[in-house]
Short mmCIF file of C-alpha atoms in Angstrom, two decimals:
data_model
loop_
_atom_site.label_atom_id
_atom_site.label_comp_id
_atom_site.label_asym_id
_atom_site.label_seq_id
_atom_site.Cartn_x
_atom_site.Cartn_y
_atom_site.Cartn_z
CA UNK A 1 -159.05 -10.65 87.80
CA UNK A 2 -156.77 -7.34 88.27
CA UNK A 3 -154.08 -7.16 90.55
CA UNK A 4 -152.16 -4.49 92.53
CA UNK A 5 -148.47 -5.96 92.97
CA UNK A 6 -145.74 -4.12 94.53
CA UNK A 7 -142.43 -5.01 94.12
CA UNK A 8 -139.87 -4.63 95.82
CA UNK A 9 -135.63 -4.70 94.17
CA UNK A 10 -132.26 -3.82 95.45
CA UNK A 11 -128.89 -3.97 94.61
CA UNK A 12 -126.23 -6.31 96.08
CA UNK A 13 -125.95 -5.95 100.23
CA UNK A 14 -123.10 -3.33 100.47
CA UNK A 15 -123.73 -1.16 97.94
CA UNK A 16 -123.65 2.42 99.21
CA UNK A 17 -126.54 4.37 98.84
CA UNK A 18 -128.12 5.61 95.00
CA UNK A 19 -127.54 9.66 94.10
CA UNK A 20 -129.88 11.02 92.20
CA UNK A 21 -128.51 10.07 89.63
CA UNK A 22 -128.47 6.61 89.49
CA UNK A 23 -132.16 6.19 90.77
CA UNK A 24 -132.79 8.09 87.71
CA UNK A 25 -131.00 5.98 86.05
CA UNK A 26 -132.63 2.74 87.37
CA UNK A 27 -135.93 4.19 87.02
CA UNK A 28 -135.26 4.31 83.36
CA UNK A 29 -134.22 0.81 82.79
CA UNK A 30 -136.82 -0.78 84.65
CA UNK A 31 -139.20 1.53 82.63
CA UNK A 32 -137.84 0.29 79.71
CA UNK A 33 -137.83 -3.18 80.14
CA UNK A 34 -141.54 -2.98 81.69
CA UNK A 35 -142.57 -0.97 78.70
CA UNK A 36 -141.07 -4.12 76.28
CA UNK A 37 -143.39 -7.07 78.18
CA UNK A 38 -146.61 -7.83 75.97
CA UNK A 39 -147.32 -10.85 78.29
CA UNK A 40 -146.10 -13.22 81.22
CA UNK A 41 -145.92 -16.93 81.30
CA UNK A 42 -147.07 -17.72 85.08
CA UNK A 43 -146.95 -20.97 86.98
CA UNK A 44 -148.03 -24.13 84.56
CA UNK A 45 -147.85 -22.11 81.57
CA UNK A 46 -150.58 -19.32 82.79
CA UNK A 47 -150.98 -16.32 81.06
CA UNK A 48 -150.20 -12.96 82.99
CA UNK A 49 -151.47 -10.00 81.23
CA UNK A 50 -149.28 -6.69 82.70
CA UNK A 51 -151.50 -3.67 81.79
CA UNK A 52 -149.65 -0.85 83.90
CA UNK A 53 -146.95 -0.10 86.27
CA UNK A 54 -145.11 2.48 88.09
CA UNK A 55 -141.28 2.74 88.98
CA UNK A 56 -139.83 4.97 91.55
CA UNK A 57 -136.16 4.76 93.04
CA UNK A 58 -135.03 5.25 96.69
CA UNK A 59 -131.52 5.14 97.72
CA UNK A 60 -131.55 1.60 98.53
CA UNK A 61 -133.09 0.27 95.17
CA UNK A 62 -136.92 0.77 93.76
CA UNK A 63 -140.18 0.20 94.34
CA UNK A 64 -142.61 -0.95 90.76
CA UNK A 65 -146.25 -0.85 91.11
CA UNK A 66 -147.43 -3.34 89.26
CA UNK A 67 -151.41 -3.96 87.58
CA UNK A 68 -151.42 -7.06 86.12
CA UNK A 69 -154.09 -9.99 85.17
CA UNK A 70 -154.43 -12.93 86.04
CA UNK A 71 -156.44 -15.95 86.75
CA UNK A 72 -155.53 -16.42 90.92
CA UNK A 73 -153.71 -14.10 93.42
CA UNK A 74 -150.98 -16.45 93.71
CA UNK A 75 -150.29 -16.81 89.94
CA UNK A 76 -150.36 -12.72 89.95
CA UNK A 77 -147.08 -12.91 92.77
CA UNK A 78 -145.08 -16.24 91.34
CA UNK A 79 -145.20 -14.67 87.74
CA UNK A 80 -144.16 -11.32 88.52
CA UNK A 81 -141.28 -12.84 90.41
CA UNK A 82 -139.88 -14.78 87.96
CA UNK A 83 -140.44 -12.16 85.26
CA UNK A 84 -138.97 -9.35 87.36
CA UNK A 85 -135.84 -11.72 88.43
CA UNK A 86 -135.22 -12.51 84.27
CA UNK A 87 -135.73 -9.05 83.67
CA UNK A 88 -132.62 -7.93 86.28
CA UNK A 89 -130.96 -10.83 85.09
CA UNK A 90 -130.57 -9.75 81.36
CA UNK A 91 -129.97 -6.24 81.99
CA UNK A 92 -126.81 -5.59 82.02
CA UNK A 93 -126.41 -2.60 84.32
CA UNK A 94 -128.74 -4.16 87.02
CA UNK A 95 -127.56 -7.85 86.64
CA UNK A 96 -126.70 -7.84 89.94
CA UNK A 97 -129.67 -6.56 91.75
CA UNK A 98 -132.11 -9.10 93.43
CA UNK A 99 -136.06 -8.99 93.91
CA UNK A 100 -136.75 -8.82 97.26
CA UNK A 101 -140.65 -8.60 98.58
CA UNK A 102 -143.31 -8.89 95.06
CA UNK A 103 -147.05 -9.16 96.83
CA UNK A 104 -150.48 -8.15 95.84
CA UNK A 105 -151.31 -4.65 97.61
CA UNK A 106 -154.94 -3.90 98.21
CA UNK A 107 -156.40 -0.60 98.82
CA UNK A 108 -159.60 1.16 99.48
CA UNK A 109 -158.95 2.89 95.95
CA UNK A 110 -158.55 -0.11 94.14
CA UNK A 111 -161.38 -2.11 95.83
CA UNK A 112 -163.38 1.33 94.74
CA UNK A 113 -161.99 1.26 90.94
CA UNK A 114 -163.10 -2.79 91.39
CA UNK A 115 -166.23 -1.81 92.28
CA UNK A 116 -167.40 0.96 89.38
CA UNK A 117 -167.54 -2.16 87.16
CA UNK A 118 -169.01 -5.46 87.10
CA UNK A 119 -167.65 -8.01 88.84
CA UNK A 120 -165.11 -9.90 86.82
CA UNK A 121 -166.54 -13.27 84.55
CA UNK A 122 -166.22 -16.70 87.14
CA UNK A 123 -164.71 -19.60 85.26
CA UNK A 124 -167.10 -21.71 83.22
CA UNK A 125 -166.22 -24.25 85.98
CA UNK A 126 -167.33 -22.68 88.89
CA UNK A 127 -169.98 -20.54 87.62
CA UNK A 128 -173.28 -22.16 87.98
CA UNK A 129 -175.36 -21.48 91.28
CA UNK A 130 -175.66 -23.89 93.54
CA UNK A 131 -178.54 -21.94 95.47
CA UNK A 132 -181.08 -22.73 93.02
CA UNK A 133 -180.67 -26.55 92.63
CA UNK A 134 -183.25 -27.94 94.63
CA UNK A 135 -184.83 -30.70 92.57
CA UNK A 136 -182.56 -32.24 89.62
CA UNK A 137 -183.15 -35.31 87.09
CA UNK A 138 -180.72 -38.01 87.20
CA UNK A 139 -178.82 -36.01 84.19
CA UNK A 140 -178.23 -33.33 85.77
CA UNK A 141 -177.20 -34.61 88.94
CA UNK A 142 -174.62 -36.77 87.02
CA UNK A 143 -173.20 -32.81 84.89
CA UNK A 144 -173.43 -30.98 88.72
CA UNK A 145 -171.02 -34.32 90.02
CA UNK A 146 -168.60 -33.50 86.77
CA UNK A 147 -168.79 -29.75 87.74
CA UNK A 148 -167.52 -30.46 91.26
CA UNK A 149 -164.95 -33.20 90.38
CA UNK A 150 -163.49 -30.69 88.07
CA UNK A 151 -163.74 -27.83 90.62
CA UNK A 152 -162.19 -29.77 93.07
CA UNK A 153 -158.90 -29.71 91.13
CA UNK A 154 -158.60 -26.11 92.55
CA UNK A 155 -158.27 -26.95 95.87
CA UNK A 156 -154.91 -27.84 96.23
CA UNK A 157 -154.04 -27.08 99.40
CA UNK A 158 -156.13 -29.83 101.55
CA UNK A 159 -156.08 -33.52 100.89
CA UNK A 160 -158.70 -35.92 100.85
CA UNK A 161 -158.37 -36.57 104.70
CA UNK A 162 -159.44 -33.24 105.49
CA UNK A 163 -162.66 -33.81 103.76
CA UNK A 164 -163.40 -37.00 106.15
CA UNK A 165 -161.54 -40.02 104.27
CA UNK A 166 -160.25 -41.09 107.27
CA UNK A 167 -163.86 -41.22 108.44
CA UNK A 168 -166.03 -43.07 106.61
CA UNK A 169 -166.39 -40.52 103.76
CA UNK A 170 -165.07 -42.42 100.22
CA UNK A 171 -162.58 -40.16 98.19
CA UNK A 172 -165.42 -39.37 95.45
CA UNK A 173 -167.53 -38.23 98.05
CA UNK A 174 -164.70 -35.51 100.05
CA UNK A 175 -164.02 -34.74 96.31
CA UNK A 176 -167.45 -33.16 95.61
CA UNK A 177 -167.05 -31.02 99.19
CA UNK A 178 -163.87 -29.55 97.80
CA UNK A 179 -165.58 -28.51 94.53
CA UNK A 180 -168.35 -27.28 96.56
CA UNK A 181 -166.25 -25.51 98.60
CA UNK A 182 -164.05 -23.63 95.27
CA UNK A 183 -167.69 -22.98 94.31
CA UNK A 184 -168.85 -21.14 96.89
CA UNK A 185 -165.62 -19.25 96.89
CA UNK A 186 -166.16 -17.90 93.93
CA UNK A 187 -169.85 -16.96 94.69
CA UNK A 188 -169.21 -15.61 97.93
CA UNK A 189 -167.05 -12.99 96.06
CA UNK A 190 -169.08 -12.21 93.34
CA UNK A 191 -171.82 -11.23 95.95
CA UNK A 192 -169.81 -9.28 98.66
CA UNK A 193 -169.23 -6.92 95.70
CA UNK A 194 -172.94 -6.03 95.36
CA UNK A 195 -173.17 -6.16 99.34
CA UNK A 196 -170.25 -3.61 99.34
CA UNK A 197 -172.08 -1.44 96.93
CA UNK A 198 -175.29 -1.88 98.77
CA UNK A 199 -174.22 -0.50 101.76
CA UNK A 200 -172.01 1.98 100.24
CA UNK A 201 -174.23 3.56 98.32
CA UNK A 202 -176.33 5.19 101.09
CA UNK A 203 -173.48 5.16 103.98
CA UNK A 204 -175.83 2.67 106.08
CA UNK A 205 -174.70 -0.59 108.19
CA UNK A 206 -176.46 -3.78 107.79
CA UNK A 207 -178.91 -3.82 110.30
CA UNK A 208 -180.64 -0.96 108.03
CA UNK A 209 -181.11 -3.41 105.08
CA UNK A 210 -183.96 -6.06 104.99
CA UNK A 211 -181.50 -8.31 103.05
CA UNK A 212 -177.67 -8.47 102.11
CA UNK A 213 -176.45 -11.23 100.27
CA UNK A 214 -173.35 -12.69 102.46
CA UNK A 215 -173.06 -9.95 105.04
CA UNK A 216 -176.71 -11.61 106.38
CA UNK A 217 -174.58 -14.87 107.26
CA UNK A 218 -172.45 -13.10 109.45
CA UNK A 219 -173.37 -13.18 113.43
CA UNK A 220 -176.33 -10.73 113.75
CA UNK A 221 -175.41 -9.31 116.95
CA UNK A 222 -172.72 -6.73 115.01
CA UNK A 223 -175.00 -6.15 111.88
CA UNK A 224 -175.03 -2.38 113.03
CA UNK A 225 -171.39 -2.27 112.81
CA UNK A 226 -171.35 -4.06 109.22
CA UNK A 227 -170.91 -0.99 107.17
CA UNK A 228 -168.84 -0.59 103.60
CA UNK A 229 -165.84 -0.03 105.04
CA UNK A 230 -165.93 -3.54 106.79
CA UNK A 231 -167.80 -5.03 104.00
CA UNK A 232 -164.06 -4.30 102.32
CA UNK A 233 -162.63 -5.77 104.94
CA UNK A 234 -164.37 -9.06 104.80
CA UNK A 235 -164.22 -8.99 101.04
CA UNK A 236 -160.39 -8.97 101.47
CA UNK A 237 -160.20 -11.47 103.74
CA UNK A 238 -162.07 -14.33 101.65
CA UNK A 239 -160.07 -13.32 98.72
CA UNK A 240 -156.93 -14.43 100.84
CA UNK A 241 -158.78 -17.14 102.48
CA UNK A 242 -159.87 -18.05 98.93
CA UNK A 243 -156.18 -18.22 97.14
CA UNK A 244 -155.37 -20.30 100.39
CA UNK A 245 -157.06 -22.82 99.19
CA UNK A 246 -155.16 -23.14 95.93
CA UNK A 247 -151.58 -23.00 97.84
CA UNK A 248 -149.19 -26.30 98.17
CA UNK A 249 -150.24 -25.86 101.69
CA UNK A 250 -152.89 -24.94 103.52
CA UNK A 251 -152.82 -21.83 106.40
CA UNK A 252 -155.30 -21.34 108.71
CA UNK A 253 -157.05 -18.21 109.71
CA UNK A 254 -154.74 -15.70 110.56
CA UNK A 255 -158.11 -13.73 112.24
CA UNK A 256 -161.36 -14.08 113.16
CA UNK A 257 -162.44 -11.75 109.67
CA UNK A 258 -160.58 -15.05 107.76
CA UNK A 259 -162.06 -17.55 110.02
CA UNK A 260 -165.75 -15.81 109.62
CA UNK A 261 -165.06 -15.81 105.78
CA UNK A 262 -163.50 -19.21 105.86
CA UNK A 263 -167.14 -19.94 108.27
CA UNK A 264 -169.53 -19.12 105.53
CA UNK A 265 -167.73 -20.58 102.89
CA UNK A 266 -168.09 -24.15 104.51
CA UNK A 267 -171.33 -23.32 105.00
CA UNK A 268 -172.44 -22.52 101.36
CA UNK A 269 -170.44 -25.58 100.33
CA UNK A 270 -172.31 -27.51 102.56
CA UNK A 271 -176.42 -26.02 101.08
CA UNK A 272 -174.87 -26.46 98.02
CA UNK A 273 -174.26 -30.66 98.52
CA UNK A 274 -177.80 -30.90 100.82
CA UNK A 275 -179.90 -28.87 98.94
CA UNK A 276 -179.22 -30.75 95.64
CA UNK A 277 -178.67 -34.36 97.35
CA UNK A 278 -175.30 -35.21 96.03
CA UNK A 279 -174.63 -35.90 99.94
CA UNK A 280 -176.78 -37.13 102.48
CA UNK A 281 -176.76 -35.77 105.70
CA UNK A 282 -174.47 -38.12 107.80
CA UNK A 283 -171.57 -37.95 105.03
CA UNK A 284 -171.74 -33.71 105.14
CA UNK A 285 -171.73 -34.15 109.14
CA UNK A 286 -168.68 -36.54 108.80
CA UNK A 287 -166.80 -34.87 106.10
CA UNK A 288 -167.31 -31.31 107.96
CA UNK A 289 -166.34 -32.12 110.95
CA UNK A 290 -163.05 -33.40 109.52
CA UNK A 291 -162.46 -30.18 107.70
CA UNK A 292 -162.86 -28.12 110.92
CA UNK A 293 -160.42 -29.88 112.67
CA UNK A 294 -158.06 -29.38 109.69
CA UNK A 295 -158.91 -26.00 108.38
CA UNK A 296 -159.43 -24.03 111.88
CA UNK A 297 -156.90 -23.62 114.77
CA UNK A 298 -159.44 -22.94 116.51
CA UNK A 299 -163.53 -22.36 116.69
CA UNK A 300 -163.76 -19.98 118.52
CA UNK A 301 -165.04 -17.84 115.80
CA UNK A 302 -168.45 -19.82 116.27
CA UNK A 303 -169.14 -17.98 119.42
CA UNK A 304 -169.51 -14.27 117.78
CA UNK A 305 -172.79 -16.44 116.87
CA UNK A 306 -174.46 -15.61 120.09
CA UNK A 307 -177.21 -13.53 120.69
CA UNK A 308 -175.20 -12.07 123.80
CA UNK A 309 -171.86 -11.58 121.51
CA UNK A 310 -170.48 -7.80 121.87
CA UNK A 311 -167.19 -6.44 120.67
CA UNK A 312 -165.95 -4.90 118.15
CA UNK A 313 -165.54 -6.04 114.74
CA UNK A 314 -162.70 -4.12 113.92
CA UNK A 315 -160.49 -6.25 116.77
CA UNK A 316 -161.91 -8.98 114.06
CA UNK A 317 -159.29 -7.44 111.11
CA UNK A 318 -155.40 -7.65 110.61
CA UNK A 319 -153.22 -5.02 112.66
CA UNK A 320 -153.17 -3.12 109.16
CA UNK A 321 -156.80 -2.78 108.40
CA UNK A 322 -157.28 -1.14 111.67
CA UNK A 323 -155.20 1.78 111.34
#
């Protein structure tokens, strides 16, 4: 998947401001050096493909725009990091300089570039659609519990307990929730992008459409506010949610789009393990309930769900989104 980074580098506290001069000057260098990178060795030896970038200078340091490739948001930030603190480090003239913020920036323009092609390939581990597995043979059963072990490996920000281990629900079993759960994550994206286009095709909300994909599973009292531009929105949000989930930590909703996002992810991981009986129904109650009192501060999200809801559903985005 592309990336927007923006980065963020200065020169050592003190320094009095850059003429015009020198930010021509640094410009230049960091051009340079950019120009030289044919590739980035992220986090565990991941590859980071750069493929553009953009320097400009200010008199406190300069600002570099940054596309790159990579596998997960949170390779995308680590890697540039590193590669942009080497990079000061070994030349000569701005040895001394530090990296300061380096963060994935998404805009309406690049969701819109995102969205004039196809949707990017999922990985061969998380790729198959759960949806559609109603009825399968012993075999298969046996490949779609492989699938999900190895799936689960991306989840590295919640433990076992948070799937229900503490609660009757054996460590194989909260292991196949997890790789349900980075299943449906990648899914869930995939499908907001043809929502997005959907509704942005003809400038209409959701309430106008017999059938959206993920939008549907959102509380039905606001589909006439669900337009493109919030489809975005929501898009965004289980993208962060998403990479979250593959942190050293886990962080819980930071808003009610993220907790909504975070909300329909659980429950597509939970179809996915009912519909194709690798759980029975008392495990999923048991292993769900101990992931909402880990994963959510709160649930308050769950009461958008009723019919008498009313609000707005920008109040349910960041302070940023809104403005």
């Amino acid at each position: 998947m592309e990336y927007q980074l923006k980065a963020e580098v200065a020169p050592p506290a003190g320094t009095s401001e850059l003429d015009a001069l020198h930010r021509h000057g640094v410009v230049s260098l960091l051009d340079e050096q950019l120009d030289l990178l044919a590739g980035i060795e992220g986090p565990d030896g991941v590859e980071i493909e750069p493929l553009d970038h953009e320097v400009s200078a200010h008199p406190g340091g300069a600002s570099i725009k940054w596309l790159v490739e990579a596998p997960a948001l949170a390779f995308a930030e680590e890697a540039a990091r590193a590669v942009l603190t080497e990079l000061l480090e070994r030349t000569e003239l701005l040895a001394n300089w530090s990296v300061g913020t380096c963060e994935v920036t998404v805009s309406d323009e690049d969701l819109e570039t995102a969205l004039e092609d196809e949707p990017a390939e999922a990985d061969d581990e998380l790729e198959e659609d759960a949806v559609e597995l109603i009825e399968l043979s012993g075999e298969e059963l046996d490949e779609r519990r492989d699938l999900l072990a190895n799936a689960s490996e991306l989840v590295t920000a919640l433990g076992t307990d948070s799937f229900g281990t503490e609660d009757g629900v054996s460590a194989e079993q909260a292991q196949l929730v997890a790789g349900a759960l980075a299943e449906a994550v990648v899914v869930v994206i995939d499908e907001l992008f043809d929502d997005v286009n959907a509704l942005d095709e003809d400038d209409t909300t959701a309430d106008q459409h017999d059938e959206l994909l993920v939008i549907d599973e959102l509380p039905t009292a606001f589909a006439d506010q669900y337009s493109a531009w919030f489809a975005k929105r929501f898009l965004i949000a289980t993208v962060i949610v998403g990479e979250r989930l593959t942190e050293d930590e886990w962080r819980s909703p930071t808003n009610t789009a993220e907790a909504l996002a975070l909300h329909v992810l659980k429950g597509r991981a939970r179809t996915e393990l009912a519909s194709s009986g690798l759980l029975d129904e008392d495990t999923l109650k048991r292993a769900f309930a101990a992931f909402d009192e880990t994963a959510f501060d709160d649930l308050e999200h769950e009461a958008l769900y009723g019919e008498d809801a009313e609000g707005s559903v920008v109040d349910w985005l960041p302070t940023i989104a809104k403005a």
